[in-house]
Coordinates of C-alpha atoms in Angstrom, one line a residue:
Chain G
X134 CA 86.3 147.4 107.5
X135 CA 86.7 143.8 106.1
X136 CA 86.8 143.4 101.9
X137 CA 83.5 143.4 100.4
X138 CA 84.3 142.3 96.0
X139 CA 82.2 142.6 93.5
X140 CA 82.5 142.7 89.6
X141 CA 82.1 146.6 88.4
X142 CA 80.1 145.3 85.0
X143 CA 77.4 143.2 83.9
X144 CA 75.3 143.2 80.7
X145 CA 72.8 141.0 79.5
X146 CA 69.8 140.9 77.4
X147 CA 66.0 141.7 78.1
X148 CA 64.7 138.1 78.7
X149 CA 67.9 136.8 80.1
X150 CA 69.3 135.8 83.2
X151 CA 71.3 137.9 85.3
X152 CA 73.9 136.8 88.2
X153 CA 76.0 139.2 90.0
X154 CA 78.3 137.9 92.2
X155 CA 80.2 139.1 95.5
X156 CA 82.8 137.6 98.2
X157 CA 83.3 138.8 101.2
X158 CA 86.5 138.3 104.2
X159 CA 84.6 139.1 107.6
X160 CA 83.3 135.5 109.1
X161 CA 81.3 137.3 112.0
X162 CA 78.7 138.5 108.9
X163 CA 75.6 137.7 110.4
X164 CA 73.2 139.3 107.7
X165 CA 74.4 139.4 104.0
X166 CA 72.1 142.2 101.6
X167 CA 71.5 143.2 98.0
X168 CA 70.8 146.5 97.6
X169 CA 69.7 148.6 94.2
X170 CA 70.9 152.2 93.1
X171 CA 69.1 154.3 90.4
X172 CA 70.1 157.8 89.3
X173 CA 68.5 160.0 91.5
X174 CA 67.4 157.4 94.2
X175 CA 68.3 156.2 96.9
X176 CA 69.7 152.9 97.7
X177 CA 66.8 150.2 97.8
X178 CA 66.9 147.2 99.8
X179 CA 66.0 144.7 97.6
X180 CA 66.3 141.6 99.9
X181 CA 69.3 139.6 102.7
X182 CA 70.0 136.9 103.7
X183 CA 70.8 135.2 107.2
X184 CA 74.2 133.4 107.4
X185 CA 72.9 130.6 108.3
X186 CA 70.8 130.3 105.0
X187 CA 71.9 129.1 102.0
X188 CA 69.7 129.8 99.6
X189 CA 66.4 132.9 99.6
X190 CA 63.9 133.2 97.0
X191 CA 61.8 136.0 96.2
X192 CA 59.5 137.0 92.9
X193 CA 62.4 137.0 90.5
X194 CA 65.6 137.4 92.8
X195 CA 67.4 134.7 94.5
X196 CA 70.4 134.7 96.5
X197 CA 72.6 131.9 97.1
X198 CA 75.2 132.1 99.6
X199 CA 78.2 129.9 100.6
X200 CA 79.1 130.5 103.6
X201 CA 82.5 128.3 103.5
X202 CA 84.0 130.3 100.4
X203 CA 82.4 133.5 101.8
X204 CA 80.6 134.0 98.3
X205 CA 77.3 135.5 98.0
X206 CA 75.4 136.0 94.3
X207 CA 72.4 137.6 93.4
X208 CA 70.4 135.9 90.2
X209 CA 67.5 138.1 88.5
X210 CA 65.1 136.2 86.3
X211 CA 63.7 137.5 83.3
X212 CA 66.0 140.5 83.7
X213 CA 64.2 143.8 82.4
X214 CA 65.6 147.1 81.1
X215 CA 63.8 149.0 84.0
X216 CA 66.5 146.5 86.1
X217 CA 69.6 148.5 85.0
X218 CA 70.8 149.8 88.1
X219 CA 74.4 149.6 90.3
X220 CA 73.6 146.7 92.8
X221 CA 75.6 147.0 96.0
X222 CA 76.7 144.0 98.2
X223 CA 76.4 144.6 102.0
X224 CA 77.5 142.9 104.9
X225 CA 76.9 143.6 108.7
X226 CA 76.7 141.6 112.2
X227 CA 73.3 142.4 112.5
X228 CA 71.2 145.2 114.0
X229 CA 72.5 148.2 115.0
X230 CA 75.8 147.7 113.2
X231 CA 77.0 149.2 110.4
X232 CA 76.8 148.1 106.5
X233 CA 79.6 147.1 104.9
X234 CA 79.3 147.7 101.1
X235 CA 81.1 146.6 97.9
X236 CA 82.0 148.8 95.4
X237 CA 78.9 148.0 93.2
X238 CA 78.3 146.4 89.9
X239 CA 77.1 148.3 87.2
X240 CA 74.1 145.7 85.7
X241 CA 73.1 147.1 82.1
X242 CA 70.4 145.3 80.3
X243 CA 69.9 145.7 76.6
X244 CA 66.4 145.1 74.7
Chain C
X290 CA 57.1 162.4 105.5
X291 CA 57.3 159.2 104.6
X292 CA 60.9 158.5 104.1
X293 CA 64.0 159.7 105.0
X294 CA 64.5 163.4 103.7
X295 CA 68.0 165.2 103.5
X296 CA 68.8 168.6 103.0
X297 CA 70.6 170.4 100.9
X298 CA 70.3 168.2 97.9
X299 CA 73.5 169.5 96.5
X300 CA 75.9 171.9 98.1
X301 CA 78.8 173.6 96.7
X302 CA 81.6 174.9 98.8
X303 CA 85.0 176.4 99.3
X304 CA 88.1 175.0 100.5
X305 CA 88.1 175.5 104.1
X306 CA 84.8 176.4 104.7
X307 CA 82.2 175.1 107.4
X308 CA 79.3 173.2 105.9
X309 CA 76.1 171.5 107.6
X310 CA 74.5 168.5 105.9
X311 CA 71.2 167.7 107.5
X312 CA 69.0 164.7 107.5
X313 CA 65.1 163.5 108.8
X314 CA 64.7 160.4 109.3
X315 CA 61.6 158.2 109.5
X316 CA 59.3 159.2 112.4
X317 CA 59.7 156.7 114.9
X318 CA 63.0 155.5 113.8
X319 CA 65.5 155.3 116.7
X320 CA 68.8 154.4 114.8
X321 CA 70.5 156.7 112.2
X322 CA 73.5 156.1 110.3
X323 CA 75.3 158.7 108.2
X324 CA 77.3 157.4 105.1
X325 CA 79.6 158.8 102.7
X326 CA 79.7 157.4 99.3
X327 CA 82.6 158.6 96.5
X328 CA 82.8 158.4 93.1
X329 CA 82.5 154.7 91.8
X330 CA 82.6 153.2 95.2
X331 CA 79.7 151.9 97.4
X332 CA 78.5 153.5 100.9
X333 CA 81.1 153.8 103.9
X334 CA 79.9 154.1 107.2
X335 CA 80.6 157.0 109.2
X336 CA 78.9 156.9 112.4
X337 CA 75.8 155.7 114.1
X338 CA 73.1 157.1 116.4
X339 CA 71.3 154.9 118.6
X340 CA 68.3 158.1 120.2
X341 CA 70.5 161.3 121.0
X342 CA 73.9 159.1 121.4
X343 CA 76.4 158.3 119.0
X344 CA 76.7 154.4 119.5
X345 CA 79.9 154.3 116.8
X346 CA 81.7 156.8 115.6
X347 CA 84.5 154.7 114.3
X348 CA 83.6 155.9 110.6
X349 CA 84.7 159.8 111.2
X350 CA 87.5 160.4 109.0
X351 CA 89.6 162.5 111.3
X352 CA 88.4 165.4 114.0
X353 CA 86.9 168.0 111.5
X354 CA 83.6 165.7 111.0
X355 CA 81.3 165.9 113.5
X356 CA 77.6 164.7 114.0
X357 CA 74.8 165.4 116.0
X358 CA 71.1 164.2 116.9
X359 CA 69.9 166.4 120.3
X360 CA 66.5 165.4 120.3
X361 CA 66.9 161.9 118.8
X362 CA 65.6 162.8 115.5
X363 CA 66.9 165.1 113.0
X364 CA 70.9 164.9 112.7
X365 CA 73.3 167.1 111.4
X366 CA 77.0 166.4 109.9
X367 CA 79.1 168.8 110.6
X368 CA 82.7 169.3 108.3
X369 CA 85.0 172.1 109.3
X370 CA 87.9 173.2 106.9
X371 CA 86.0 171.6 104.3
X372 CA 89.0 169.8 101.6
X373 CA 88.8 168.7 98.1
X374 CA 89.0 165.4 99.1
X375 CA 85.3 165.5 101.4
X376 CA 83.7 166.0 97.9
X377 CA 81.0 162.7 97.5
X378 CA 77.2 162.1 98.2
X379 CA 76.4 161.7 102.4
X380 CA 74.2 159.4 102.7
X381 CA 71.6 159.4 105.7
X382 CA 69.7 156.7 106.7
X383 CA 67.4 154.9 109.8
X384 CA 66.1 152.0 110.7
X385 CA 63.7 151.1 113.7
X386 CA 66.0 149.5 115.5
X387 CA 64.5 146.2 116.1
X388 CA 65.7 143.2 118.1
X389 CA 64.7 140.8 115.7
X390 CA 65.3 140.3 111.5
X391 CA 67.1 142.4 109.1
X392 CA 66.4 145.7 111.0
X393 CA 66.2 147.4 107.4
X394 CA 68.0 150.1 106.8
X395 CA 66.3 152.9 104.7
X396 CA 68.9 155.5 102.8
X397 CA 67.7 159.3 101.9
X398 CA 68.5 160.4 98.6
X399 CA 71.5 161.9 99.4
X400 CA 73.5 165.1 99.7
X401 CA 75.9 165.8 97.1
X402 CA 78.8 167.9 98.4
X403 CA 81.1 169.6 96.0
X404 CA 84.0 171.2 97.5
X405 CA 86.1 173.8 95.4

């Protein structure tokens, strides 16, 4: 499928602010996601966006997405160590279609 | 249950063998996807059951994968001639297949396969 990039690392510091950003090539995206992958777990949805938003807030996540430089990112407030995780950037067209995943950026937080 | 559950957890195998992944999705859930996910790399998609049909099966790698859902629930991937090269955790997961928002996608925990 289409490119999906991501950074491979991030680390910040208990307290801090965390951004991980993603671009993407395929301009038919109709839903953009963030998902979350532990050891041992599965991958977690942990919120999307429609292409025709711009920006989604939720608790401590919020996801800003320009949809002219195809460039999603992914901000965690008050970034915790139980946060340390690979996040995965997804695209699809929508229901029923398939997810189209970055490679994942390893987010390591630090006390 | 009340996620999606795949079986075995991990499986070790033999160059050229036959192996059988299996996976339960959510009750109720009409869509399944399969996913095979490599060292250091995220999910990528394999094929997709909308009921007992595969709706896209683009994903496959070449002829010696193979998936199926008779009875619209449980699926199985099928890998003849296992190679070194299939090694990586397949991924399993369903959604409800609705019309309307994000139609959520919920992953199983994975099968790690290990070919030798």
């Amino acid at each position: 499928g289409e490119d999906v990039e991501q950074s491979l690392f991030l680390s910040v510091r208990e307290g801090d602010s965390s951004v991980i950003n993603c671009t993407y090539t395929d301009s038919s995206s109709t839903y953009l996601y963030w998902y979350k992958q532990e050891p041992g777990a599965g991958l977690q949805l942990l919120t999307y966006i429609f292409s025709n938003m711009d920006m989604k807030q939720d608790q401590r996540l919020t996801v800003l997405l320009n949809k002219k430089d195809k460039h999603l990112s992914l901000r965690i407030a008050d970034t915790q160590t139980g946060d340390s995780a690979i996040y995965f950037c997804a695209e699809s067209m929508g229901p029923g279609y398939a997810l189209n995943f970055g490679k994942g950026t390893s987010l390591l937080v630090t006390p | 249950g009340a996620g999606v559950s795949q079986t075995p957890s991990n499986k070790v195998t033999e160059k050229g063998k036959y192996v059988e992944l299996r996976c339960d999705p959510i009750s109720g859930h009409t869509a399944l996807y399969w996913y095979r996910q490599s060292l250091g790399q995220g999910p990528e998609f394999l094929i997709y059951f909308q009921g007992t049909g595969a709706a896209d099966d683009s994903g496959l790698p070449n002829d010696r994968f193979f998936a199926v859902r008779p009875e619209g629930s449980v699926s199985t991937l099928k890998i003849q001639r296992t190679e070194r090269g299939d090694s990586a955790v397949y991924l399993c997961a369903s959604s409800s297949r609705g019309t309307t928002g994000s139609d959520e996608q919920f992953f199983g925990p994975g099968t790690r396969l290990t070919v030798l």
